[in-house]
Amino acid sequence: METLFGIAVDGVAYGMILFIISVGLSVTLGLMRVVNLAHGAFAMVGGYVASYAAQGLGLPYPAAIAVAVVLTVVATLPMEKLLYRRIYGSANELQQVLLTIGLTFVIVAGINYIFGPTLKRVPLPDMLVGVVELGPKAIPAHRAFVIAVGAAILLGLWWLLERTDFGIRLRAAVDDPAMAAALGIRTERLYAATFAIGTGLAALGGVLGAELLPLEPYYAIRYIVLFLAVVAVGGAGSIFGSAAAALALGIVDTAGKYLIPNFGEFFFYAALILILFRWPHGFFHGRAA
Amino acid sequence: MRGYLRGALLATAFGAAFGLACGAAGGAAWAATVKVGVVAPFSGPFAMVGKTFKEAIAVYQAEHGKEVAGTTVEFVFKDLDQANPAQSKALSQELVVKEKVGFLAGYFFTPDALAVAPLIDEANIPCVIFNAATSAITEKSPRYVRTSFTLWQNTVPLAEHMARQGIRKVVTAVSDYGPGIDGETAFKTTFEKAGGQVVDSIRMPLKSTDFAPFMQRIRDSGAEAIYAFLPAGPTTLAFVKAFNDNGLKDRGIKFFGPGDLTQEPDLPALGDAALGLTTTFNYSQAHDSEKNRRFLARHKELFGSSDTVTFTSVGAYDGVEVIYRMIEKAGGKVGPGKMDGAKAVESIKGLSWESPRGPVAIDPDSRHVTQTIYLRVVEKEGGRLINKEVAAFPNQPDYGYKAGK
């Protein structure tokens, strides 16, 4: 019983990290129809900035997170304007893949050049070090924090897209860009804002997940498959889908590693295959995809 | 994959043809120079390793000069960013055919070192392994010499030490590949002989980043201590942190393993989580000897800092020592066509010298380095984390050489 609970908690924590990073990808893919393979690189940039802010400049943890998110968004917005804007829409997927994978390589090389190939850490504040007793199982305080943040993001995003003026306009702009523009909705601005949200979430996930997905220059290439898997299973554009997919994959992976350690990632991919076999478009048919 | 392989083959064939053409055009290599080809990771996640190799070679040449027995020794580097036996063989072949190297050296990962066995036999040149640590490697060709360590060598003294401490129940957790399996086998054999019990053996995929499930399993096994081995690099960090964060440390479960887990370049990143980790290894930067202090001082002088000096540094440093001795014994008659590789290896069997890690010797049978293995504990000294040596087990051979035969 205790073991089951332990696996569940660890699985949820892992799933939440996957969710925080992947949901931005799901939003940009589902709402703007861009296959953004550089998403993992944005998460990595966020992690590196936070690491430098905390270790190099001595900023406290919350400030380091804020700096990482803001700087990553500021750095990537010009890319949206100069590069991404040319490849929106589902007509040119090959261009999207080529451009974004190229961008990933550039970022990997840049990070490697600036920060070197060694591992970087984001030091945790004392509050998040140590363990929280959850009934029979002690879990790291940091993971409890991650689970809480993930839940908050889930609700916040849902509220933003379903319940606000911004969300209504965005959905309109996605469903029929020409009509929305004719009605005076500034689609370009909406896209830029959505892109910024996606990038910011990637950066946040990169920082929070640094304990689980260690920061090194090849992070961008190493984990993008995981993020894409979450989006594929969840259904592009669906926030609850991303959450359900990330949690399901996180728990399956954790349970598999516990039961048969040397099977490695077999269970993760087996689950992926089975789910996609049953639901080819993911759990939740994305609104726009 | 297939296209890639074909490309590699074509490239090799092309390189060979090109090399032959050059050789025919250029005549024999320049008489008084010998080239040493070094295959190691100089980019990618393990770039640190290549850097330590390069720097250690530079330190050795700064100390001993670039010439030995009237021959100038020149190093040629080839980048192999991750474990890739096919690529390793292709690069080594290029070094032999095109660069006409007299020696091959380097090799961080076991599969890469194993891949060149047929090549060095055919070309009849010595191959000095600076790192790759699976015991079986030196069995595959008489032309391999190794100046690093093996998992068996580090693990046997550790298992004996743990048994002497009165530890009875241990769980092993190792990365699922050659050296990891070596470590697990060495530990189990030694520890059970000493009357202990291995309650669970966990083999973790090399690519793991989330170790929580393994930690849960270690808790459930009821062990008093763990023996853990992961290759030095990104994953060791996550493993040690997971051990602390999942409350295993607070439960009093003791942590033991080979020194790869606490190598010097990773210590700052590990931070206080590493305090008290007990490991056995062949080299600590904090080793207390005149030779080591000189080595570190020279390194600092050349590169501005000696913080990253680690086990791969001494592996390379002593590797160059062995190469210089071979050249010396051959009276400078080295290079392709002038030297018999098997004889060169023969000439340094039993050789002993003083290394920054302590006294070392080349075992005549295994051609692997016999050395002192130290028990170390991570401590803070002057604000820096160091591997403090607390006990020494002298003259440890490679217990894994032909262990299964």
XYZ file of C-alpha atoms in Angstrom:
694
model
C 0.000 0.000 0.000
C 2.738 2.384 1.019
C 4.647 1.463 -2.120
C 1.604 2.072 -4.312
C 1.151 5.465 -2.748
C 4.841 6.213 -3.223
C 4.711 5.324 -6.911
C 1.588 7.436 -7.363
C 3.142 10.495 -5.722
C 6.429 10.200 -7.616
C 4.572 9.591 -10.840
C 2.353 12.642 -10.335
C 5.372 14.837 -9.591
C 7.167 13.641 -12.720
C 3.986 14.052 -14.727
C 3.515 17.607 -13.497
C 6.987 18.613 -14.692
C 6.194 17.110 -18.081
C 2.880 18.958 -18.060
C 4.325 22.377 -17.215
C 6.878 22.136 -20.013
C 4.619 20.446 -22.570
C 1.491 22.529 -22.162
C 3.124 25.512 -23.848
C 3.984 23.283 -26.779
C 0.420 21.993 -26.858
C -0.963 25.532 -26.903
C 1.299 26.736 -29.719
C 0.762 23.553 -31.721
C -2.974 23.358 -31.200
C -3.863 27.018 -31.417
C -1.260 28.340 -33.828
C -0.504 25.160 -35.733
C 3.240 25.413 -35.407
C 5.332 22.319 -34.798
C 7.804 24.047 -32.538
C 10.685 21.636 -31.990
C 12.663 24.440 -30.356
C 10.301 24.314 -27.391
C 12.687 22.114 -25.403
C 15.465 24.564 -26.169
C 13.369 27.400 -24.701
C 12.869 25.351 -21.536
C 16.610 24.810 -21.386
C 17.346 28.510 -21.844
C 15.004 29.274 -18.944
C 16.819 26.775 -16.740
C 20.242 28.156 -17.645
C 19.190 31.757 -17.024
C 17.783 30.804 -13.614
C 20.947 28.882 -12.783
C 23.092 31.878 -13.687
C 20.800 34.312 -11.861
C 20.849 32.222 -8.703
C 24.491 31.123 -8.692
C 26.223 33.904 -10.582
C 24.222 36.867 -9.316
C 23.065 35.416 -6.005
C 19.368 36.150 -6.566
C 16.821 34.314 -4.398
C 14.867 31.438 -5.966
C 11.598 33.281 -6.754
C 13.533 36.141 -8.343
C 15.622 33.685 -10.371
C 12.434 32.069 -11.691
C 10.942 35.452 -12.586
C 14.119 36.571 -14.345
C 14.317 33.288 -16.259
C 10.724 33.468 -17.485
C 10.868 37.152 -18.412
C 14.249 36.938 -20.120
C 13.326 33.854 -22.099
C 10.125 35.489 -23.305
C 11.954 38.710 -24.184
C 14.632 36.778 -26.050
C 12.177 34.673 -28.037
C 9.600 37.318 -28.965
C 11.796 38.726 -31.757
C 12.053 35.160 -33.093
C 8.276 35.012 -33.210
C 8.228 38.222 -35.200
C 11.078 37.368 -37.535
C 10.832 33.624 -37.968
C 7.702 32.001 -36.631
C 5.321 34.458 -38.190
C 6.396 33.238 -41.626
C 5.537 29.642 -40.935
C 2.177 29.763 -39.131
C -0.587 27.553 -40.421
C -0.647 23.899 -41.281
C 0.392 24.342 -44.901
C 4.128 24.210 -44.359
C 4.890 21.623 -41.694
C 8.179 20.651 -43.262
C 9.403 24.239 -43.123
C 8.305 24.431 -39.501
C 10.214 21.300 -38.576
C 13.349 22.337 -40.442
C 13.354 25.867 -39.075
C 12.687 24.909 -35.473
C 15.139 22.008 -35.402
C 17.764 24.320 -36.872
C 16.981 26.858 -34.194
C 17.398 24.115 -31.603
C 20.884 23.286 -32.861
C 21.846 26.949 -32.784
C 20.637 27.291 -29.189
C 22.404 24.074 -28.133
C 25.677 25.287 -29.631
C 25.220 28.730 -28.115
C 24.541 27.404 -24.622
C 27.492 25.042 -24.950
C 29.734 27.927 -25.973
C 28.566 30.335 -23.278
C 28.093 28.042 -20.288
C 30.309 25.068 -21.159
C 29.325 21.392 -21.251
C 29.136 20.748 -17.516
C 25.930 20.357 -15.566
C 24.276 23.436 -14.142
C 22.172 23.550 -11.014
C 19.415 25.804 -9.830
C 20.006 25.934 -6.087
C 16.808 25.492 -4.073
C 15.797 27.707 -1.163
C 15.821 26.101 2.310
C 12.041 25.952 2.231
C 12.098 23.497 -0.660
C 14.929 21.323 0.582
C 14.049 18.384 2.768
C 10.902 16.325 2.817
C 7.204 16.749 3.379
C 5.456 13.921 5.204
C 2.419 12.836 3.216
C 0.932 10.138 5.393
C 3.149 7.070 5.087
C 5.397 8.520 2.397
C 7.866 11.357 2.684
C 8.219 13.248 -0.574
C 10.770 15.912 -1.378
C 9.396 19.357 -0.579
C 10.454 20.462 -4.034
C 8.188 17.882 -5.677
C 5.232 18.891 -3.553
C 5.863 22.466 -4.695
C 6.022 21.377 -8.332
C 2.723 19.517 -8.024
C 1.096 22.620 -6.536
C 2.488 24.886 -9.261
C 1.352 22.465 -11.953
C -2.182 22.417 -10.561
C -2.231 26.220 -10.396
C -1.083 26.515 -14.008
C -3.701 24.032 -15.123
C -6.519 26.056 -13.564
C -5.048 29.400 -14.605
C -4.725 28.416 -18.253
C -8.191 26.936 -18.327
C -9.609 30.142 -16.910
C -7.598 32.272 -19.325
C -8.700 30.427 -22.454
C -12.289 29.632 -21.488
C -13.378 32.506 -19.330
C -11.646 35.691 -20.469
C -11.995 38.102 -23.312
C -8.485 37.177 -24.417
C -9.428 33.523 -24.670
C -12.532 34.257 -26.705
C -10.596 36.418 -29.154
C -7.829 33.895 -29.458
C -10.210 31.058 -30.218
C -11.917 33.195 -32.808
C -8.576 34.094 -34.382
C -7.626 30.428 -34.553
C -10.912 29.202 -35.996
C -11.107 31.790 -38.757
C -8.180 34.214 -38.957
C -9.582 36.172 -41.876
C -12.989 36.716 -40.269
C -11.463 37.598 -36.916
C -9.199 40.165 -38.564
C -12.180 41.620 -40.429
C -13.967 42.064 -37.117
C -11.027 44.080 -35.848
C -9.278 41.435 -33.762
C -5.545 41.938 -34.013
C -4.554 38.395 -34.731
C -0.831 39.093 -34.888
C -0.813 40.465 -31.377
C -2.844 37.559 -30.104
C -0.410 35.116 -31.656
C 2.565 36.917 -30.174
C 0.922 36.872 -26.740
C 0.131 33.169 -27.011
C 3.655 32.431 -28.155
C 4.960 34.361 -25.158
C 2.751 32.353 -22.800
C 3.965 29.090 -24.298
C 7.608 30.131 -24.091
C 7.200 31.462 -20.559
C 5.705 28.163 -19.437
C 8.535 26.270 -21.101
C 11.068 28.407 -19.221
C 9.204 27.914 -15.945
C 9.145 24.159 -16.477
C 12.830 24.181 -17.347
C 13.637 25.840 -14.027
C 11.270 23.795 -11.869
C 12.185 20.556 -13.573
C 15.938 21.023 -13.316
C 16.007 18.488 -10.473
C 14.450 15.799 -12.645
C 15.701 16.758 -16.087
C 19.244 17.982 -15.400
C 20.417 21.054 -17.292
C 23.084 20.329 -19.862
C 23.491 21.646 -23.401
C 21.842 18.622 -25.011
C 18.721 18.957 -22.894
C 16.905 20.492 -25.856
C 17.387 17.416 -28.006
C 17.274 14.803 -25.262
C 13.828 15.574 -23.882
C 11.891 17.029 -26.806
C 10.581 13.543 -27.571
C 8.998 13.359 -24.121
C 7.311 16.718 -24.594
C 6.028 15.783 -28.037
C 4.726 12.487 -26.646
C 2.680 14.336 -24.034
C 1.191 16.607 -26.682
C 0.413 13.692 -28.985
C -1.318 11.701 -26.252
C -3.162 14.676 -24.802
C -4.387 16.042 -28.086
C -2.842 19.248 -29.390
C -4.412 22.377 -28.002
C -6.175 20.702 -25.113
C -4.976 21.821 -21.694
C -6.740 19.132 -19.716
C -5.597 16.631 -22.301
C -1.969 17.628 -21.727
C -2.423 17.288 -17.976
C -4.074 13.873 -18.253
C -1.450 12.650 -20.715
C 1.500 13.934 -18.686
C 0.172 12.387 -15.468
C -0.673 9.080 -17.136
C 2.735 8.803 -18.791
C 4.513 9.930 -15.608
C 2.774 7.309 -13.492
C 3.241 4.506 -16.051
C 6.929 5.350 -16.390
C 7.463 5.473 -12.630
C 5.601 2.233 -11.998
C 7.500 0.501 -14.803
C 10.859 1.611 -13.447
C 9.910 0.428 -9.979
C 8.715 -2.988 -11.054
C 11.257 -3.833 -13.752
C 14.103 -1.296 -13.557
C 16.166 -2.626 -16.443
C 13.303 -2.271 -18.916
C 14.107 1.415 -18.972
C 11.760 3.522 -20.993
C 9.948 0.549 -22.471
C 6.776 1.228 -20.481
C 6.684 4.897 -21.419
C 6.732 4.109 -25.099
C 4.498 1.052 -24.789
C 1.888 3.230 -23.107
C 2.342 5.816 -25.830
C 1.725 3.242 -28.562
C -1.315 1.730 -26.851
C -2.961 5.064 -26.137
C -2.414 6.382 -29.649
C -3.693 3.104 -31.050
C -6.944 3.575 -29.163
C -7.177 7.389 -29.459
C -5.290 8.358 -32.629
C -5.874 12.075 -32.021
C -5.018 11.961 -28.328
C -7.331 11.914 -25.318
C -9.034 15.166 -26.133
C -9.579 16.214 -29.659
C -7.885 19.582 -29.720
C -10.127 22.500 -30.477
C -8.240 23.478 -33.558
C -6.055 20.585 -34.548
C 20.751 4.029 -39.864
C 21.606 2.018 -42.907
C 22.326 5.094 -44.949
C 24.454 6.380 -42.141
C 26.441 3.170 -41.966
C 26.947 3.218 -45.674
C 28.122 6.777 -45.380
C 30.555 5.812 -42.652
C 31.883 2.928 -44.732
C 32.251 5.114 -47.770
C 33.982 7.745 -45.726
C 36.350 5.151 -44.333
C 37.084 3.714 -47.754
C 37.556 7.180 -49.089
C 39.813 8.107 -46.198
C 41.833 4.950 -46.718
C 42.208 5.599 -50.433
C 43.137 9.190 -49.800
C 45.630 8.126 -47.155
C 47.239 5.625 -49.499
C 47.508 8.267 -52.201
C 49.116 10.679 -49.784
C 51.463 7.994 -48.512
C 52.530 7.082 -52.015
C 53.063 10.706 -52.891
C 54.739 11.788 -49.693
C 56.999 8.796 -49.147
C 57.753 7.726 -45.571
C 56.619 9.790 -42.595
C 59.035 12.362 -41.249
C 61.776 10.394 -39.531
C 62.109 11.988 -36.121
C 58.460 12.470 -35.271
C 55.941 10.003 -33.959
C 52.229 10.732 -33.852
C 49.878 9.559 -31.125
C 46.210 9.454 -32.087
C 43.820 10.290 -29.257
C 40.146 9.339 -29.622
C 37.922 10.933 -26.962
C 34.851 13.134 -26.494
C 35.792 16.773 -27.145
C 32.240 18.008 -27.714
C 28.838 17.005 -26.403
C 27.809 16.005 -22.906
C 31.187 14.428 -22.112
C 33.379 17.185 -23.558
C 34.841 17.678 -20.100
C 36.594 14.321 -20.445
C 38.378 15.282 -23.652
C 39.397 18.555 -22.072
C 40.968 16.792 -19.089
C 42.824 14.421 -21.458
C 44.179 17.288 -23.524
C 45.247 19.284 -20.490
C 46.945 16.339 -18.799
C 48.899 15.609 -21.992
C 49.988 19.256 -22.124
C 51.081 19.129 -18.477
C 53.113 15.977 -19.109
C 54.799 17.483 -22.149
C 55.507 20.693 -20.237
C 57.225 18.650 -17.531
C 59.108 16.135 -19.674
C 59.564 17.948 -22.955
C 58.147 16.955 -26.306
C 61.084 14.813 -27.234
C 62.098 11.377 -26.037
C 64.955 9.237 -27.387
C 65.526 11.795 -30.133
C 61.914 11.567 -31.329
C 59.346 14.322 -31.140
C 55.968 13.138 -29.869
C 52.983 14.796 -31.505
C 49.353 14.279 -30.459
C 46.491 14.168 -32.947
C 42.970 14.441 -31.525
C 39.761 12.945 -32.901
C 36.378 13.841 -31.466
C 33.969 11.049 -30.576
C 31.175 12.798 -28.695
C 29.358 9.764 -27.355
C 29.655 5.996 -27.133
C 29.641 4.845 -30.765
C 31.775 1.782 -31.582
C 31.409 2.071 -35.370
C 32.492 5.682 -35.347
C 35.301 4.873 -32.907
C 36.671 2.285 -35.281
C 36.340 4.588 -38.277
C 38.191 7.412 -36.537
C 40.924 5.108 -35.291
C 41.340 3.654 -38.741
C 41.680 7.121 -40.146
C 44.387 7.862 -37.607
C 46.282 4.704 -38.522
C 45.944 4.963 -42.287
C 45.943 8.671 -42.938
C 47.840 10.161 -40.018
C 50.196 7.170 -39.745
C 50.120 7.229 -35.972
C 52.527 5.043 -34.020
C 50.162 4.728 -31.050
C 46.450 4.936 -30.385
C 45.254 6.320 -27.068
C 42.263 7.791 -25.231
C 38.860 6.007 -25.288
C 36.400 7.035 -22.614
C 33.656 4.446 -23.112
C 34.087 0.686 -23.051
C 32.357 -0.052 -26.389
C 34.599 2.455 -28.170
C 37.745 0.850 -26.792
C 36.572 -2.667 -27.636
C 35.825 -1.697 -31.226
C 39.489 -1.127 -32.112
C 40.817 -4.543 -30.998
C 40.958 -6.032 -34.529
C 42.399 -2.805 -35.890
C 45.361 -2.602 -33.505
C 46.118 -6.273 -34.047
C 46.133 -5.855 -37.792
C 48.164 -2.648 -37.727
C 50.312 -4.042 -34.925
C 50.402 -0.859 -32.862
C 49.904 -0.388 -29.111
C 46.687 1.153 -27.779
C 46.891 2.917 -24.432
C 43.458 3.232 -22.825
C 43.127 6.366 -20.698
C 39.778 5.452 -19.188
C 37.366 2.715 -20.418
C 36.948 0.564 -17.339
C 35.416 -2.824 -18.166
C 37.817 -5.608 -17.203
C 37.250 -7.641 -20.355
C 38.818 -5.048 -22.676
C 42.462 -6.003 -22.171
C 41.586 -9.662 -22.801
C 40.577 -8.836 -26.359
C 44.023 -7.922 -27.663
C 47.584 -8.249 -26.342
C 48.241 -4.709 -27.599
C 45.992 -2.979 -25.075
C 47.561 -1.249 -22.104
C 45.338 0.533 -19.593
C 46.267 3.288 -17.161
C 42.884 4.025 -15.563
C 41.131 1.572 -13.241
C 38.430 -1.069 -13.470
C 35.188 -1.439 -11.611
C 36.477 -4.662 -10.070
C 39.578 -2.901 -8.842
C 37.592 -0.198 -7.062
C 34.742 -2.390 -5.883
C 36.537 -5.324 -4.239
C 38.259 -3.203 -1.543
C 35.004 -1.298 -1.010
C 32.917 -4.441 -0.500
C 35.521 -5.792 1.948
C 35.511 -2.494 3.821
C 31.716 -2.496 4.076
C 31.713 -6.047 5.409
C 34.321 -5.061 8.021
C 32.030 -2.213 9.086
C 29.468 -4.813 10.083
C 27.048 -4.023 7.257
C 25.015 -7.117 6.433
C 22.238 -6.194 3.986
C 23.040 -4.206 0.878
C 21.173 -3.313 -2.278
C 23.149 -2.646 -5.477
C 22.030 0.007 -7.966
C 24.095 0.270 -11.153
C 23.758 1.674 -14.649
C 22.718 -1.045 -17.046
C 25.840 -1.412 -19.249
C 29.255 -3.147 -19.205
C 31.003 -1.364 -16.340
C 27.807 -1.298 -14.273
C 27.353 -5.048 -14.596
C 31.066 -5.459 -13.720
C 30.513 -3.408 -10.577
C 27.436 -5.380 -9.578
C 29.168 -8.730 -10.117
C 32.329 -7.639 -8.309
C 30.351 -6.373 -5.353
C 28.099 -9.393 -5.066
C 30.947 -11.898 -5.293
C 33.136 -10.117 -2.769
C 30.427 -9.126 -0.328
C 28.784 -12.525 -0.196
C 32.169 -14.157 0.304
C 32.596 -11.891 3.327
C 29.287 -13.112 4.735
C 27.036 -10.244 3.669
C 23.819 -10.390 1.730
C 22.745 -8.539 -1.414
C 18.989 -8.154 -0.968
C 18.210 -6.569 -4.334
C 20.120 -5.772 -7.522
C 18.741 -2.851 -9.480
C 19.969 -2.161 -12.998
C 19.020 1.316 -14.091
C 18.847 2.386 -17.737
C 21.740 4.621 -18.734
C 19.321 7.326 -19.814
C 17.401 7.558 -16.522
C 16.921 11.025 -15.126
C 14.191 10.422 -12.564
C 15.453 8.141 -9.826
C 12.490 8.344 -7.443
C 11.112 4.911 -8.379
C 14.500 3.259 -7.772
C 14.751 5.012 -4.415
C 11.317 3.662 -3.481
C 12.562 0.201 -4.380
C 15.712 0.639 -2.294
C 13.561 1.661 0.679
C 11.295 -1.325 0.241
C 14.247 -3.719 0.110
C 15.092 -3.054 3.745
C 18.814 -2.690 3.052
C 21.159 -0.927 5.483
C 23.344 0.449 2.719
C 23.560 0.824 -1.036
C 26.366 0.190 -3.459
C 25.796 2.523 -6.398
C 27.617 2.975 -9.662
C 26.787 5.382 -12.473
C 29.276 6.743 -15.003
C 30.566 10.192 -14.116
C 28.360 12.745 -15.826
C 24.907 14.303 -15.720
C 23.118 11.346 -14.161
C 25.236 10.862 -11.036
C 24.071 14.227 -9.805
C 20.381 13.414 -10.076
C 20.972 10.057 -8.405
C 22.709 11.466 -5.332
C 20.093 14.197 -4.980
C 17.264 11.701 -5.259
C 18.911 9.630 -2.532
C 18.847 12.619 -0.176
C 15.484 14.034 -1.254
C 13.590 10.802 -0.843
C 14.572 10.567 2.785
C 16.927 7.610 2.403
C 19.764 9.559 3.984
C 17.538 10.541 6.916
C 16.603 6.893 7.419
C 20.259 6.139 8.005
C 20.817 4.143 4.807
C 24.525 4.404 4.062
C 25.758 5.338 0.614
C 28.800 3.668 -0.968
C 30.137 3.481 -4.493
C 33.126 3.897 -6.785
C 34.524 7.422 -6.989
C 32.904 8.182 -10.350
C 29.959 9.467 -8.325
C 31.918 12.205 -6.632
C 34.438 13.224 -9.287
C 35.920 16.676 -8.691
C 34.296 18.600 -11.577
C 30.843 17.524 -10.329
C 31.347 18.296 -6.644
C 30.421 22.011 -6.832
C 27.160 21.080 -8.541
C 26.411 18.357 -6.001
C 26.934 20.826 -3.176
C 26.285 19.819 0.403
C 24.226 16.846 -0.779
C 27.550 15.092 -1.334
C 28.850 15.535 2.202
C 29.693 12.220 3.793
C 29.468 10.118 0.615
C 31.960 7.282 0.950
C 33.680 6.081 -2.203
C 36.739 4.095 -3.274
C 38.850 5.319 -6.151
C 42.325 5.512 -7.581
C 42.704 9.279 -7.529
C 41.525 12.212 -5.490
C 42.603 15.733 -6.297
C 43.244 16.070 -2.574
C 45.797 13.222 -2.604
C 48.592 14.160 -0.228
C 51.876 13.740 -2.094
C 54.651 15.903 -3.456
C 54.154 14.537 -6.970
C 50.447 15.392 -6.937
C 51.063 18.907 -5.640
C 53.593 19.498 -8.422
C 51.174 18.093 -10.992
C 48.361 20.372 -9.815
C 50.640 23.405 -9.607
C 51.836 22.891 -13.170
C 48.269 22.416 -14.327
C 47.229 25.653 -12.661
C 50.162 27.468 -14.198
C 49.220 26.296 -17.703
C 45.433 26.576 -17.523
C 44.742 29.083 -14.761
C 42.911 26.617 -12.547
C 43.199 23.026 -11.400
C 39.591 22.656 -10.246
C 38.640 20.199 -12.952
C 41.591 17.837 -12.467
C 40.083 14.429 -11.908
C 40.541 10.689 -12.508
C 40.516 11.125 -16.288
C 43.416 13.581 -15.941
C 45.710 11.072 -14.240
C 44.547 8.318 -16.571
C 45.793 10.381 -19.507
C 48.898 11.665 -17.698
C 50.094 8.160 -16.889
C 49.053 6.984 -20.319
C 51.514 9.449 -21.827
C 54.138 8.177 -19.362
C 53.656 4.658 -20.734
C 53.884 5.884 -24.340
C 57.119 7.771 -23.596
C 58.605 4.663 -21.963
C 57.722 2.523 -24.972
C 59.449 5.023 -27.260
C 62.446 5.055 -24.936
C 62.703 1.262 -24.854
C 62.472 1.126 -28.619
C 65.391 3.568 -28.812
C 63.273 6.035 -30.747
C 62.621 3.531 -33.539
C 58.883 4.062 -33.597
C 56.158 4.727 -36.058
C 54.528 2.592 -38.725
C 56.788 -0.085 -40.184
C 59.587 0.629 -37.715
C 58.080 -0.718 -34.527
C 56.550 -4.027 -33.540
C 53.512 -3.081 -31.416
C 53.364 -6.357 -29.552
C 57.063 -6.057 -28.644
C 56.563 -2.467 -27.511
C 53.833 -3.560 -25.108
C 56.061 -6.445 -23.988
C 58.823 -3.916 -23.171
C 56.795 -2.069 -20.530
C 55.338 -5.079 -18.707
C 56.143 -4.790 -15.025
C 57.110 -1.158 -15.419
C 56.550 0.844 -12.224
C 56.650 4.559 -11.516
C 55.365 7.285 -9.218
C 52.106 8.831 -10.448
C 50.198 11.786 -8.978
C 47.831 9.149 -7.591
C 50.624 7.225 -5.819
C 52.825 4.262 -6.801
C 51.635 2.400 -9.916
C 52.851 -0.535 -12.035
C 51.792 -2.289 -15.226
C 50.664 -5.836 -14.442
C 52.465 -8.189 -16.888
C 49.411 -10.432 -17.338
C 46.487 -8.040 -17.609
C 48.521 -5.042 -18.929
C 46.379 -3.027 -16.567
C 47.669 -0.684 -13.911
C 48.194 -2.077 -10.420
C 47.681 0.726 -7.933
C 46.595 1.857 -4.500
C 42.848 2.245 -4.076
C 41.804 4.854 -1.544
C 38.766 5.037 0.668
C 37.514 8.621 0.555
C 34.821 10.681 2.237
C 33.467 13.938 0.805
C 34.284 16.780 3.193
C 34.434 20.552 3.164
C 37.866 22.088 3.377
C 38.389 25.830 3.085
C 34.898 26.254 1.626
C 35.531 23.646 -1.100
C 34.247 20.117 -1.268
C 37.012 17.537 -1.540
C 37.382 13.765 -1.571
C 39.379 13.271 1.587
C 41.375 10.040 1.564
C 40.888 8.240 4.874
C 42.379 4.816 4.166
C 44.530 3.167 1.508
C 44.522 -0.355 0.074
C 47.887 -0.728 -1.693
C 48.771 -2.933 -4.693
C 45.293 -3.681 -5.954
C 45.337 -5.583 -9.277
C 42.407 -5.815 -11.680
C 40.422 -8.571 -9.983
C 38.172 -8.783 -13.002
C 40.837 -9.886 -15.502
C 39.635 -13.262 -16.760
C 37.409 -13.446 -13.671
C 34.807 -15.496 -15.433
C 37.280 -17.938 -16.985
